[in-house]
mmCIF file of C-alpha atoms in Angstrom:
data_model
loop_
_atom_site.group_PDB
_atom_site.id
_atom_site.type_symbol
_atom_site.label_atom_id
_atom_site.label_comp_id
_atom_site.label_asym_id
_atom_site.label_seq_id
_atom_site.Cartn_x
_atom_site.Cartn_y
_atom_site.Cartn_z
ATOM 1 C CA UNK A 778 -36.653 22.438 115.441
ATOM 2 C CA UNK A 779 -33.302 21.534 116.139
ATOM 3 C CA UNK A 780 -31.791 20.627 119.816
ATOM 4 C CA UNK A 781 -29.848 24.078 120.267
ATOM 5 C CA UNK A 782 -33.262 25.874 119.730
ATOM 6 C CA UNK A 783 -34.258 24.905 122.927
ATOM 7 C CA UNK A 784 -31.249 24.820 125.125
ATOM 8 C CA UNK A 785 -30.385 28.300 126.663
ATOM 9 C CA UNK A 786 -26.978 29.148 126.442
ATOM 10 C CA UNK A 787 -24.484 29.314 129.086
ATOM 11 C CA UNK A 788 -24.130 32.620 129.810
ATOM 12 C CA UNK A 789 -28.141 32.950 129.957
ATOM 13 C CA UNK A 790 -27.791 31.146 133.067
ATOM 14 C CA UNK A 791 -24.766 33.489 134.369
ATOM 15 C CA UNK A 792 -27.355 36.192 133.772
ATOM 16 C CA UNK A 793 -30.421 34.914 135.839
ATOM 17 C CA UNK A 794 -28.143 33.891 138.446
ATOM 18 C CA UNK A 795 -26.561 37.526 138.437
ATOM 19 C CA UNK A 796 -29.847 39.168 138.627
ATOM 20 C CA UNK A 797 -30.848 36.917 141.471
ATOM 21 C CA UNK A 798 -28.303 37.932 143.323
ATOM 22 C CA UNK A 799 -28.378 42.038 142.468
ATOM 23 C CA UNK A 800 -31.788 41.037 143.727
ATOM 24 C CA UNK A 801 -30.726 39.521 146.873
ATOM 25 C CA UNK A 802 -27.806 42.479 147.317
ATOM 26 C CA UNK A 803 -30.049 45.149 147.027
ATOM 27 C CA UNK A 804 -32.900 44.066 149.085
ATOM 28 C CA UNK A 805 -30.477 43.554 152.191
ATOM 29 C CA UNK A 806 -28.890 47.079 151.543
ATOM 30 C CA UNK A 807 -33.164 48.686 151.542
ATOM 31 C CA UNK A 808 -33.338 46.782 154.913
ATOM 32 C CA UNK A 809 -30.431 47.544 156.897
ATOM 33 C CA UNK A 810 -30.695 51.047 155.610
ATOM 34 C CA UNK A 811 -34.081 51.628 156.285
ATOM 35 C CA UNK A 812 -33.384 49.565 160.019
ATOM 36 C CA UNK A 813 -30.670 51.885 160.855
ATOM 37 C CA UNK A 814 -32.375 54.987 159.687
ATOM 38 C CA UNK A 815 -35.498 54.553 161.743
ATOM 39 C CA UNK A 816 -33.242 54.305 165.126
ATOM 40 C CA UNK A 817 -31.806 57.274 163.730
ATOM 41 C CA UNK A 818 -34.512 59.562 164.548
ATOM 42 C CA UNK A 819 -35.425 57.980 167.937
ATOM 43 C CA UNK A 820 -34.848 60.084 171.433
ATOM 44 C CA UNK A 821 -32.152 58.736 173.988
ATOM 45 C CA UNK A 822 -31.908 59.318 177.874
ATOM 46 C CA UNK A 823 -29.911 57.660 180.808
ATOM 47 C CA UNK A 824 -31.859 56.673 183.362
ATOM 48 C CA UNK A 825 -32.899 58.429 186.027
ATOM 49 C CA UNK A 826 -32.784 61.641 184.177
ATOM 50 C CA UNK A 827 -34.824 64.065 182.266
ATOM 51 C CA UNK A 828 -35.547 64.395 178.491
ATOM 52 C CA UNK A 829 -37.877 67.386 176.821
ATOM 53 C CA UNK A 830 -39.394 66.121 173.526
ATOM 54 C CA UNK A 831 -41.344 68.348 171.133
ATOM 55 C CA UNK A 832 -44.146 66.074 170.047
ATOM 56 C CA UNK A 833 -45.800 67.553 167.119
ATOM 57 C CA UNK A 834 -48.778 65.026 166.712
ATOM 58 C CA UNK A 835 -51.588 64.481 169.468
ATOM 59 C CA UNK A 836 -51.723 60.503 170.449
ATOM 60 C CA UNK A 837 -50.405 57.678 171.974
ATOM 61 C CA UNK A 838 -46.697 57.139 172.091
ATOM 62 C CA UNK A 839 -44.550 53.812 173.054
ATOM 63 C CA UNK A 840 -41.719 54.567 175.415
ATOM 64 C CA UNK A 841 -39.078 51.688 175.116
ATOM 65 C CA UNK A 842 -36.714 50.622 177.614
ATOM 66 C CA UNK A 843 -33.308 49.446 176.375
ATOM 67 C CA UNK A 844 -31.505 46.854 178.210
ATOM 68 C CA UNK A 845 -28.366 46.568 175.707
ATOM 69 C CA UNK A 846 -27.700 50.046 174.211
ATOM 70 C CA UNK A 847 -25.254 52.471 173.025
ATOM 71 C CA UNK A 848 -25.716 56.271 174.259
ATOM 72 C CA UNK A 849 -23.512 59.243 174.360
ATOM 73 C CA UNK A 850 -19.931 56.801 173.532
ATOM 74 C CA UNK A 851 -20.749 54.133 176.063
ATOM 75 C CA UNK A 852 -22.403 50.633 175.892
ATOM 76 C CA UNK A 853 -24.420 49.634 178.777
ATOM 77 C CA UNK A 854 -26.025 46.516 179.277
ATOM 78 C CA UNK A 855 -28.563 45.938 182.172
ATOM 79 C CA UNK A 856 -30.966 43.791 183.843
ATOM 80 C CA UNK A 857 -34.264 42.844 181.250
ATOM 81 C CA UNK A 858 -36.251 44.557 184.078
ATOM 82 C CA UNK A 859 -35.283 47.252 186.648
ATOM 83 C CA UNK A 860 -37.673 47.185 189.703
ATOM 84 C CA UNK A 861 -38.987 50.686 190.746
ATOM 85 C CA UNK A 862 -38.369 52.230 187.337
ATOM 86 C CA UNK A 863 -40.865 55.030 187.139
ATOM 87 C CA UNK A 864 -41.836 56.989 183.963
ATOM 88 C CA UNK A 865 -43.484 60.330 184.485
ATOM 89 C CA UNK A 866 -44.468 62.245 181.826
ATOM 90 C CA UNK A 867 -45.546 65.634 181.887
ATOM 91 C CA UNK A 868 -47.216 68.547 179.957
ATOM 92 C CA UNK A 869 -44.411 71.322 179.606
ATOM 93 C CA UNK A 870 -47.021 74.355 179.361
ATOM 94 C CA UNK A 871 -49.699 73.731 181.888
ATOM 95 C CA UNK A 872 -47.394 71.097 184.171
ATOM 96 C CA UNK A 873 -49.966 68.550 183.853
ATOM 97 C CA UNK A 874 -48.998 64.743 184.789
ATOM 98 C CA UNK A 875 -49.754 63.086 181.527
ATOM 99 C CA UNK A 876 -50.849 59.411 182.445
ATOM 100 C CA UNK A 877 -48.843 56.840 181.552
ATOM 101 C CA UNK A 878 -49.528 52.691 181.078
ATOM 102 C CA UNK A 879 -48.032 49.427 180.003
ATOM 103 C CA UNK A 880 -48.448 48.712 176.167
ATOM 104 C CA UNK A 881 -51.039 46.531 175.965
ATOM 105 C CA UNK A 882 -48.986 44.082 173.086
ATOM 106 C CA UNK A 883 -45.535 44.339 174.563
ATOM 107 C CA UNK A 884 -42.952 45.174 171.913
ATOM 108 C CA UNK A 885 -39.579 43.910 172.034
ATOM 109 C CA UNK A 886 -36.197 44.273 169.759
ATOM 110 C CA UNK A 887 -33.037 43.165 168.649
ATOM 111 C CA UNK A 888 -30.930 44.951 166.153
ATOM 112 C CA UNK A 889 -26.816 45.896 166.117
ATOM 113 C CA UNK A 890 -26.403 45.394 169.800
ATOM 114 C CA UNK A 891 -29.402 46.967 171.012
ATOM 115 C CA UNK A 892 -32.583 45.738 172.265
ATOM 116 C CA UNK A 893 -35.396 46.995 174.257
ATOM 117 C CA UNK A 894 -38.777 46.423 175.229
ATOM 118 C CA UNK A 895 -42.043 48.987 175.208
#
């Protein structure tokens, strides 16, 4: 066995290094995509004001309150916690007060100039 038997070429390098990075490149385009997609489909309101959602699943749902946002062409940016803030929610056929209460593991974000906390 000679010494250029064992010794990968060159260009054998050049092509681990450029699937590492096609790697790298496409795993950061899944996550941002996938990150951006998912605050896609979320519900927006201005505080105080009124929002109807049509939720088509029984359950529990986390209602998050953003500090830094973007909503309807504006950026607002408020205190981490607004004293008297009050959440009602309410049963649209029958009127009912739904109760509401703290998540018990509070949830908080950071992602493209928003962030929030459940």
């Amino acid at each position: 066995m000679t010494g250029m038997d064992t010794i990968p070429s060159v260009w054998r390098y050049g092509l681990a290094l450029l699937i590492v990075i096609a790697g790298f490149g496409a795993f950061t385009w899944y996550l941002t995509t996938g990150i951006s997609s998912s605050f896609g489909g979320l519900s927006q309101m201005a505080a105080p004001g009124e929002l109807e959602l049509d939720l088509k699943e029984p359950g529990e749902y986390t209602i998050f309150y953003e500090n830094k946002s973007y909503f309807n062409g504006s950026f607002y940016m408020t205190a981490a916690q607004i004293p008297g803030l009050q959440i009602v929610v309410m049963e649209k056929s029958s009127g009912r007060r739904l109760r509401t209460y703290p998540a018990p593991t509070g949830s908080t974000y950071s992602i493209g100039g928003r962030s929030g906390q459940s």
